[in-house]
């Protein structure tokens, strides 16, 4: 996957910025100030400093989809982007498109993309907003329109699954399915979008290509950039991901009266399965190719201290840059798990309930990101280990991503932090990549 994309990108023509564009630079202090303003709503309570995160003094973010804070920040986003000449469309999933007109408004816009958390997601929309501000203050009219998109419910924390509304846009889910997703209190996404005033009227059109390109900026959520002391990274694609529900069934019996050699202990079998999962991806050949497998969910019953567990459910996550390696890990897991179950008199079901194939981003767009990142002294390329909205948007339009350094690689935690200068570098890489692709669209259109 990586080599084929790299070779394709290397054949691209040089995408140098014109003199008009090469002097454009983002404002680092303004970018950070906009980020802090976006986090006004939904700050979680401060947490005490710990040994694990000694530098953390703030409480991060707690702003779930369609709560009152989400409504307020949506209002703020629209109000702010109006200042930069944008008009807005809100679709049936509450996705907000802030669109700045270009020279050729018959073309659909080139997008940038945000999601949720203090840096995990919010940084994406802030970088997009900074691009809008640079274009506006320099009186730049791009060839194609530019849009910053606020996707609804990327994390899926309140309305699972994750990436739900970009999934509707990309054709993975139906509008009715998404509107019907419920939170633990039984409130549906459709009802809550209506309550906060963001159940839009723009229909989702599954057969229409709405955008010529889509860039996404996101924190790395890993330690490689921090170790390398580089601000940004070129993302060439997203690795293959599969999720499984595994059910282990044994026999409940009394812990005090059942001999050790007469037991069918589902929890003991599950423990050995967890160890076997780790062995497969650390000792076999897939380890060298970046294969990963994790069991992070375990539930047993009947949860009585003097009763041997009769049933255990596990959640298995398998990932690798290549689909073939995910399939290989799955085969090895099935074989190893079945052997464990036979030795303990257990029954197993193995349900693969979600598949996200390996994804190569568009070579031209990756080339735009690469040339922009290289100007910042960054040439590290990666296949993303995490899923992003780009997985679904890439089904409709060309796609590329930029990763921004985050301290210690920590994410999904209040300690998540990116330095002001790294956030600025992410916005600068986005600006350069966007302008290069806009010029590419202009030249391509002129040849038609």
mmCIF file of C-alpha atoms in Angstrom, residues 82-397:
data_model
loop_
_atom_site.group_PDB
_atom_site.id
_atom_site.type_symbol
_atom_site.label_atom_id
_atom_site.label_comp_id
_atom_site.label_asym_id
_atom_site.label_seq_id
_atom_site.Cartn_x
_atom_site.Cartn_y
_atom_site.Cartn_z
ATOM 1 C CA UNK A 82 -19.665 34.754 7.963
ATOM 2 C CA UNK A 83 -17.004 37.383 8.661
ATOM 3 C CA UNK A 84 -14.790 35.809 5.981
ATOM 4 C CA UNK A 85 -17.385 35.961 3.216
ATOM 5 C CA UNK A 86 -18.936 32.528 3.741
ATOM 6 C CA UNK A 87 -22.504 31.436 3.202
ATOM 7 C CA UNK A 88 -23.745 28.266 4.869
ATOM 8 C CA UNK A 89 -25.561 25.060 4.116
ATOM 9 C CA UNK A 90 -26.771 22.633 6.768
ATOM 10 C CA UNK A 91 -27.678 19.165 5.553
ATOM 11 C CA UNK A 92 -30.116 16.609 6.954
ATOM 12 C CA UNK A 93 -27.485 15.317 9.385
ATOM 13 C CA UNK A 94 -26.615 18.753 10.776
ATOM 14 C CA UNK A 95 -23.300 18.844 8.900
ATOM 15 C CA UNK A 96 -22.455 22.544 8.422
ATOM 16 C CA UNK A 97 -20.756 23.683 5.191
ATOM 17 C CA UNK A 98 -19.235 27.191 5.446
ATOM 18 C CA UNK A 99 -18.608 28.063 1.782
ATOM 19 C CA UNK A 100 -16.470 30.945 0.508
ATOM 20 C CA UNK A 101 -17.142 31.681 -3.205
ATOM 21 C CA UNK A 102 -14.409 31.356 -5.813
ATOM 22 C CA UNK A 103 -13.885 32.515 -9.401
ATOM 23 C CA UNK A 104 -15.717 29.492 -10.813
ATOM 24 C CA UNK A 105 -18.708 28.838 -8.584
ATOM 25 C CA UNK A 106 -20.050 26.189 -10.939
ATOM 26 C CA UNK A 107 -17.417 23.962 -9.365
ATOM 27 C CA UNK A 108 -18.172 22.357 -6.010
ATOM 28 C CA UNK A 109 -15.956 23.555 -3.154
ATOM 29 C CA UNK A 110 -12.678 22.133 -1.917
ATOM 30 C CA UNK A 111 -13.229 21.154 1.705
ATOM 31 C CA UNK A 112 -11.301 21.078 4.953
ATOM 32 C CA UNK A 113 -12.696 19.149 7.872
ATOM 33 C CA UNK A 114 -13.190 19.219 11.668
ATOM 34 C CA UNK A 115 -14.417 16.797 14.366
ATOM 35 C CA UNK A 116 -14.617 16.808 18.206
ATOM 36 C CA UNK A 117 -12.407 17.103 21.413
ATOM 37 C CA UNK A 118 -10.091 20.009 22.462
ATOM 38 C CA UNK A 119 -7.412 19.226 19.860
ATOM 39 C CA UNK A 120 -8.745 15.892 18.573
ATOM 40 C CA UNK A 121 -10.998 17.356 15.901
ATOM 41 C CA UNK A 122 -11.404 20.952 16.963
ATOM 42 C CA UNK A 123 -7.944 21.691 15.583
ATOM 43 C CA UNK A 124 -9.177 20.632 12.133
ATOM 44 C CA UNK A 125 -11.896 23.254 11.970
ATOM 45 C CA UNK A 126 -9.637 25.910 13.483
ATOM 46 C CA UNK A 127 -7.033 25.317 10.756
ATOM 47 C CA UNK A 128 -9.774 25.565 8.152
ATOM 48 C CA UNK A 129 -11.033 28.814 9.670
ATOM 49 C CA UNK A 130 -7.504 30.247 9.672
ATOM 50 C CA UNK A 131 -7.196 29.471 5.952
ATOM 51 C CA UNK A 132 -10.439 31.379 5.392
ATOM 52 C CA UNK A 133 -9.097 34.343 7.363
ATOM 53 C CA UNK A 134 -5.823 34.449 5.414
ATOM 54 C CA UNK A 135 -7.694 34.403 2.096
ATOM 55 C CA UNK A 136 -10.106 37.077 3.318
ATOM 56 C CA UNK A 137 -7.528 39.519 4.702
ATOM 57 C CA UNK A 138 -5.417 39.225 1.535
ATOM 58 C CA UNK A 139 -8.428 39.654 -0.774
ATOM 59 C CA UNK A 140 -7.717 36.311 -2.455
ATOM 60 C CA UNK A 141 -10.457 34.848 -4.656
ATOM 61 C CA UNK A 142 -9.578 31.211 -5.250
ATOM 62 C CA UNK A 143 -10.482 29.427 -8.463
ATOM 63 C CA UNK A 144 -12.845 26.929 -6.844
ATOM 64 C CA UNK A 145 -14.988 27.761 -3.823
ATOM 65 C CA UNK A 146 -13.541 26.685 -0.471
ATOM 66 C CA UNK A 147 -15.628 25.190 2.334
ATOM 67 C CA UNK A 148 -14.926 24.331 5.950
ATOM 68 C CA UNK A 149 -17.141 21.432 7.044
ATOM 69 C CA UNK A 150 -18.313 20.780 10.583
ATOM 70 C CA UNK A 151 -19.240 17.073 10.610
ATOM 71 C CA UNK A 152 -21.796 15.948 13.178
ATOM 72 C CA UNK A 153 -21.092 13.105 15.647
ATOM 73 C CA UNK A 154 -17.607 12.071 14.513
ATOM 74 C CA UNK A 155 -16.662 10.326 17.759
ATOM 75 C CA UNK A 156 -19.986 8.526 18.192
ATOM 76 C CA UNK A 157 -19.683 9.006 21.967
ATOM 77 C CA UNK A 158 -23.365 9.904 22.356
ATOM 78 C CA UNK A 159 -24.867 8.402 19.185
ATOM 79 C CA UNK A 160 -22.856 5.371 18.035
ATOM 80 C CA UNK A 161 -21.329 4.430 15.663
ATOM 81 C CA UNK A 162 -18.396 6.763 15.110
ATOM 82 C CA UNK A 163 -18.152 8.894 11.943
ATOM 83 C CA UNK A 164 -21.909 8.511 11.594
ATOM 84 C CA UNK A 165 -22.779 11.655 9.653
ATOM 85 C CA UNK A 166 -19.763 11.685 7.366
ATOM 86 C CA UNK A 167 -20.782 8.060 6.817
ATOM 87 C CA UNK A 168 -24.194 9.225 5.620
ATOM 88 C CA UNK A 169 -22.492 11.718 3.292
ATOM 89 C CA UNK A 170 -20.216 8.979 1.977
ATOM 90 C CA UNK A 171 -23.043 6.496 1.445
ATOM 91 C CA UNK A 172 -22.243 4.052 4.267
ATOM 92 C CA UNK A 173 -25.429 4.786 6.275
ATOM 93 C CA UNK A 174 -28.929 5.936 5.368
ATOM 94 C CA UNK A 175 -30.407 9.175 6.697
ATOM 95 C CA UNK A 176 -33.175 7.234 8.456
ATOM 96 C CA UNK A 177 -30.681 4.930 10.129
ATOM 97 C CA UNK A 178 -28.605 7.870 11.371
ATOM 98 C CA UNK A 179 -31.604 9.887 12.558
ATOM 99 C CA UNK A 180 -32.759 6.866 14.564
ATOM 100 C CA UNK A 181 -29.511 6.336 16.512
ATOM 101 C CA UNK A 182 -30.227 6.740 20.225
ATOM 102 C CA UNK A 183 -28.178 7.800 23.215
ATOM 103 C CA UNK A 184 -28.327 5.889 26.546
ATOM 104 C CA UNK A 185 -31.339 7.996 27.605
ATOM 105 C CA UNK A 186 -33.297 7.028 24.496
ATOM 106 C CA UNK A 187 -33.021 10.399 22.711
ATOM 107 C CA UNK A 188 -32.518 10.061 18.962
ATOM 108 C CA UNK A 189 -30.047 12.041 16.875
ATOM 109 C CA UNK A 190 -32.813 13.293 14.585
ATOM 110 C CA UNK A 191 -34.861 14.587 17.525
ATOM 111 C CA UNK A 192 -31.860 16.291 19.091
ATOM 112 C CA UNK A 193 -30.791 17.952 15.815
ATOM 113 C CA UNK A 194 -34.301 19.374 15.581
ATOM 114 C CA UNK A 195 -34.225 20.515 19.225
ATOM 115 C CA UNK A 196 -31.038 22.570 18.788
ATOM 116 C CA UNK A 197 -32.130 23.945 15.407
ATOM 117 C CA UNK A 198 -29.646 22.085 13.205
ATOM 118 C CA UNK A 199 -31.834 19.580 11.393
ATOM 119 C CA UNK A 200 -30.973 21.063 8.016
ATOM 120 C CA UNK A 201 -32.991 21.176 4.824
ATOM 121 C CA UNK A 202 -30.179 20.458 2.341
ATOM 122 C CA UNK A 203 -30.784 16.874 1.202
ATOM 123 C CA UNK A 204 -28.100 14.258 1.098
ATOM 124 C CA UNK A 205 -27.610 13.177 -2.514
ATOM 125 C CA UNK A 206 -25.914 9.763 -2.665
ATOM 126 C CA UNK A 207 -25.258 9.790 -6.429
ATOM 127 C CA UNK A 208 -23.956 13.336 -6.757
ATOM 128 C CA UNK A 209 -20.280 14.234 -6.322
ATOM 129 C CA UNK A 210 -20.576 17.366 -4.218
ATOM 130 C CA UNK A 211 -16.904 18.316 -3.838
ATOM 131 C CA UNK A 212 -13.777 18.052 -6.013
ATOM 132 C CA UNK A 213 -11.468 17.428 -3.034
ATOM 133 C CA UNK A 214 -11.361 17.137 0.741
ATOM 134 C CA UNK A 215 -8.412 17.847 3.056
ATOM 135 C CA UNK A 216 -8.472 16.844 6.721
ATOM 136 C CA UNK A 217 -6.197 18.118 9.507
ATOM 137 C CA UNK A 218 -5.983 16.053 12.691
ATOM 138 C CA UNK A 219 -3.645 15.584 15.613
ATOM 139 C CA UNK A 220 -1.450 12.514 15.192
ATOM 140 C CA UNK A 221 -2.783 10.695 18.291
ATOM 141 C CA UNK A 222 0.560 8.898 18.415
ATOM 142 C CA UNK A 223 4.151 9.607 19.503
ATOM 143 C CA UNK A 224 6.164 9.494 16.261
ATOM 144 C CA UNK A 225 6.113 13.238 15.514
ATOM 145 C CA UNK A 226 6.864 14.089 19.137
ATOM 146 C CA UNK A 227 9.868 11.746 19.189
ATOM 147 C CA UNK A 228 11.055 13.110 15.808
ATOM 148 C CA UNK A 229 10.448 16.697 16.982
ATOM 149 C CA UNK A 230 8.582 17.516 13.772
ATOM 150 C CA UNK A 231 5.351 19.554 13.684
ATOM 151 C CA UNK A 232 3.425 17.834 10.868
ATOM 152 C CA UNK A 233 3.161 14.548 9.005
ATOM 153 C CA UNK A 234 2.011 13.504 5.530
ATOM 154 C CA UNK A 235 -0.787 10.929 5.707
ATOM 155 C CA UNK A 236 -0.904 8.616 2.696
ATOM 156 C CA UNK A 237 -3.910 6.551 3.701
ATOM 157 C CA UNK A 238 -5.715 4.690 6.476
ATOM 158 C CA UNK A 239 -4.944 1.148 7.489
ATOM 159 C CA UNK A 240 -7.364 -1.762 7.320
ATOM 160 C CA UNK A 241 -9.563 -2.181 10.403
ATOM 161 C CA UNK A 242 -11.968 -4.942 11.461
ATOM 162 C CA UNK A 243 -13.987 -5.301 14.662
ATOM 163 C CA UNK A 244 -15.329 -8.535 16.132
ATOM 164 C CA UNK A 245 -17.684 -9.658 18.875
ATOM 165 C CA UNK A 246 -16.503 -12.926 20.437
ATOM 166 C CA UNK A 247 -18.732 -14.967 22.731
ATOM 167 C CA UNK A 248 -17.236 -17.707 24.946
ATOM 168 C CA UNK A 249 -19.682 -20.119 26.584
ATOM 169 C CA UNK A 250 -18.757 -22.573 29.315
ATOM 170 C CA UNK A 251 -20.642 -23.925 32.339
ATOM 171 C CA UNK A 252 -21.526 -22.096 35.543
ATOM 172 C CA UNK A 253 -20.742 -24.058 38.670
ATOM 173 C CA UNK A 254 -19.779 -23.560 42.300
ATOM 174 C CA UNK A 255 -16.227 -22.362 42.911
ATOM 175 C CA UNK A 256 -15.936 -24.302 46.146
ATOM 176 C CA UNK A 257 -17.341 -27.657 45.099
ATOM 177 C CA UNK A 258 -16.173 -28.028 41.483
ATOM 178 C CA UNK A 259 -12.737 -29.683 41.106
ATOM 179 C CA UNK A 260 -10.237 -27.762 38.992
ATOM 180 C CA UNK A 261 -10.076 -30.540 36.399
ATOM 181 C CA UNK A 262 -13.882 -30.658 36.002
ATOM 182 C CA UNK A 263 -14.445 -27.031 35.138
ATOM 183 C CA UNK A 264 -15.527 -25.314 31.939
ATOM 184 C CA UNK A 265 -14.410 -21.808 32.924
ATOM 185 C CA UNK A 266 -15.304 -19.241 30.262
ATOM 186 C CA UNK A 267 -13.332 -16.477 31.978
ATOM 187 C CA UNK A 268 -10.167 -18.570 32.138
ATOM 188 C CA UNK A 269 -10.536 -19.325 28.430
ATOM 189 C CA UNK A 270 -11.063 -15.624 27.718
ATOM 190 C CA UNK A 271 -7.909 -14.735 29.645
ATOM 191 C CA UNK A 272 -5.880 -17.165 27.537
ATOM 192 C CA UNK A 273 -7.496 -15.759 24.375
ATOM 193 C CA UNK A 274 -6.341 -12.253 25.349
ATOM 194 C CA UNK A 275 -2.783 -13.515 25.827
ATOM 195 C CA UNK A 276 -2.961 -15.407 22.516
ATOM 196 C CA UNK A 277 -4.115 -12.242 20.721
ATOM 197 C CA UNK A 278 -1.062 -10.364 21.931
ATOM 198 C CA UNK A 279 1.265 -13.266 21.034
ATOM 199 C CA UNK A 280 0.006 -13.436 17.459
ATOM 200 C CA UNK A 281 0.862 -9.798 16.687
ATOM 201 C CA UNK A 282 4.146 -9.646 18.591
ATOM 202 C CA UNK A 283 5.786 -12.958 17.667
ATOM 203 C CA UNK A 284 4.549 -13.619 14.119
ATOM 204 C CA UNK A 285 5.623 -12.102 10.813
ATOM 205 C CA UNK A 286 2.732 -9.607 10.799
ATOM 206 C CA UNK A 287 4.396 -7.672 13.633
ATOM 207 C CA UNK A 288 7.116 -6.395 11.310
ATOM 208 C CA UNK A 289 4.464 -5.199 8.860
ATOM 209 C CA UNK A 290 2.595 -3.148 11.448
ATOM 210 C CA UNK A 291 -0.150 -5.619 12.366
ATOM 211 C CA UNK A 292 -2.020 -4.932 15.591
ATOM 212 C CA UNK A 293 -4.713 -6.765 17.539
ATOM 213 C CA UNK A 294 -6.325 -5.686 20.785
ATOM 214 C CA UNK A 295 -9.002 -6.943 23.134
ATOM 215 C CA UNK A 296 -10.134 -3.970 25.210
ATOM 216 C CA UNK A 297 -13.716 -5.025 26.043
ATOM 217 C CA UNK A 298 -14.564 -7.941 28.339
ATOM 218 C CA UNK A 299 -17.839 -8.791 30.085
ATOM 219 C CA UNK A 300 -18.505 -11.964 32.066
ATOM 220 C CA UNK A 301 -21.531 -13.448 33.764
ATOM 221 C CA UNK A 302 -23.017 -14.159 36.212
ATOM 222 C CA UNK A 303 -20.581 -11.831 38.091
ATOM 223 C CA UNK A 304 -20.824 -13.777 41.360
ATOM 224 C CA UNK A 305 -17.643 -14.268 43.368
ATOM 225 C CA UNK A 306 -18.446 -17.903 44.165
ATOM 226 C CA UNK A 307 -19.700 -18.909 40.713
ATOM 227 C CA UNK A 308 -17.456 -19.932 37.825
ATOM 228 C CA UNK A 309 -18.136 -17.692 34.847
ATOM 229 C CA UNK A 310 -20.369 -19.406 32.298
ATOM 230 C CA UNK A 311 -20.282 -16.775 29.565
ATOM 231 C CA UNK A 312 -17.840 -14.087 28.476
ATOM 232 C CA UNK A 313 -18.107 -11.567 25.635
ATOM 233 C CA UNK A 314 -15.000 -9.929 24.170
ATOM 234 C CA UNK A 315 -14.416 -7.096 21.718
ATOM 235 C CA UNK A 316 -11.522 -7.673 19.304
ATOM 236 C CA UNK A 317 -9.916 -4.931 17.174
ATOM 237 C CA UNK A 318 -7.548 -5.987 14.344
ATOM 238 C CA UNK A 319 -5.588 -3.469 12.240
ATOM 239 C CA UNK A 320 -2.801 -3.524 9.652
ATOM 240 C CA UNK A 321 -1.714 -1.419 6.668
ATOM 241 C CA UNK A 322 -2.790 -4.209 4.283
ATOM 242 C CA UNK A 323 -6.137 -6.006 4.101
ATOM 243 C CA UNK A 324 -4.287 -9.288 3.558
ATOM 244 C CA UNK A 325 -2.515 -8.958 6.906
ATOM 245 C CA UNK A 326 -5.776 -8.257 8.723
ATOM 246 C CA UNK A 327 -7.175 -11.411 7.132
ATOM 247 C CA UNK A 328 -4.077 -13.358 8.185
ATOM 248 C CA UNK A 329 -4.345 -12.125 11.787
ATOM 249 C CA UNK A 330 -8.035 -13.039 11.812
ATOM 250 C CA UNK A 331 -7.266 -16.584 10.611
ATOM 251 C CA UNK A 332 -4.571 -17.011 13.241
ATOM 252 C CA UNK A 333 -6.877 -15.673 15.961
ATOM 253 C CA UNK A 334 -9.690 -18.012 14.961
ATOM 254 C CA UNK A 335 -7.365 -21.004 14.965
ATOM 255 C CA UNK A 336 -5.698 -20.118 18.252
ATOM 256 C CA UNK A 337 -8.958 -19.275 20.005
ATOM 257 C CA UNK A 338 -10.620 -22.509 18.868
ATOM 258 C CA UNK A 339 -7.701 -24.541 20.223
ATOM 259 C CA UNK A 340 -8.012 -22.815 23.605
ATOM 260 C CA UNK A 341 -11.766 -23.395 23.709
ATOM 261 C CA UNK A 342 -11.416 -27.101 22.887
ATOM 262 C CA UNK A 343 -8.910 -27.585 25.692
ATOM 263 C CA UNK A 344 -11.343 -26.099 28.217
ATOM 264 C CA UNK A 345 -14.631 -27.503 26.929
ATOM 265 C CA UNK A 346 -15.864 -24.127 25.722
ATOM 266 C CA UNK A 347 -17.989 -22.993 22.773
ATOM 267 C CA UNK A 348 -17.112 -19.891 20.769
ATOM 268 C CA UNK A 349 -18.893 -17.604 18.304
ATOM 269 C CA UNK A 350 -16.780 -15.177 16.256
ATOM 270 C CA UNK A 351 -18.715 -12.307 14.649
ATOM 271 C CA UNK A 352 -16.998 -9.803 12.341
ATOM 272 C CA UNK A 353 -19.475 -6.909 12.609
ATOM 273 C CA UNK A 354 -17.492 -4.025 11.041
ATOM 274 C CA UNK A 355 -14.953 -3.801 8.202
ATOM 275 C CA UNK A 356 -13.051 -0.721 7.035
ATOM 276 C CA UNK A 357 -10.740 -1.694 4.154
ATOM 277 C CA UNK A 358 -7.272 -0.219 3.723
ATOM 278 C CA UNK A 359 -7.444 3.135 1.976
ATOM 279 C CA UNK A 360 -4.959 4.923 -0.282
ATOM 280 C CA UNK A 361 -5.468 8.673 -0.493
ATOM 281 C CA UNK A 362 -5.429 10.506 -3.823
ATOM 282 C CA UNK A 363 -1.848 10.733 -5.159
ATOM 283 C CA UNK A 364 -2.189 14.321 -6.426
ATOM 284 C CA UNK A 365 -3.564 15.562 -3.126
ATOM 285 C CA UNK A 366 -0.913 13.684 -1.155
ATOM 286 C CA UNK A 367 1.627 15.352 -3.437
ATOM 287 C CA UNK A 368 0.195 18.771 -2.544
ATOM 288 C CA UNK A 369 0.478 17.983 1.163
ATOM 289 C CA UNK A 370 3.993 16.587 0.717
ATOM 290 C CA UNK A 371 5.323 19.674 -1.039
ATOM 291 C CA UNK A 372 3.722 21.958 1.552
ATOM 292 C CA UNK A 373 5.027 19.891 4.489
ATOM 293 C CA UNK A 374 8.504 19.668 2.965
ATOM 294 C CA UNK A 375 8.686 23.487 2.961
ATOM 295 C CA UNK A 376 8.260 23.236 6.743
ATOM 296 C CA UNK A 377 11.105 20.733 6.992
ATOM 297 C CA UNK A 378 8.758 17.761 7.414
ATOM 298 C CA UNK A 379 8.962 14.750 5.149
ATOM 299 C CA UNK A 380 7.653 11.957 7.426
ATOM 300 C CA UNK A 381 4.944 9.883 5.724
ATOM 301 C CA UNK A 382 2.523 7.526 7.432
ATOM 302 C CA UNK A 383 -0.502 5.324 6.996
ATOM 303 C CA UNK A 384 -2.987 6.343 9.699
ATOM 304 C CA UNK A 385 -3.659 3.765 12.380
ATOM 305 C CA UNK A 386 -6.975 5.350 13.367
ATOM 306 C CA UNK A 387 -10.159 5.789 11.391
ATOM 307 C CA UNK A 388 -11.248 9.315 10.437
ATOM 308 C CA UNK A 389 -14.091 10.990 8.541
ATOM 309 C CA UNK A 390 -11.792 10.729 5.546
ATOM 310 C CA UNK A 391 -12.528 7.000 5.378
ATOM 311 C CA UNK A 392 -16.080 7.804 4.259
ATOM 312 C CA UNK A 393 -15.573 11.096 2.407
ATOM 313 C CA UNK A 394 -12.926 9.436 0.225
ATOM 314 C CA UNK A 395 -15.692 7.321 -1.291
ATOM 315 C CA UNK A 396 -17.023 10.438 -2.995
ATOM 316 C CA UNK A 397 -14.034 12.733 -3.549
#
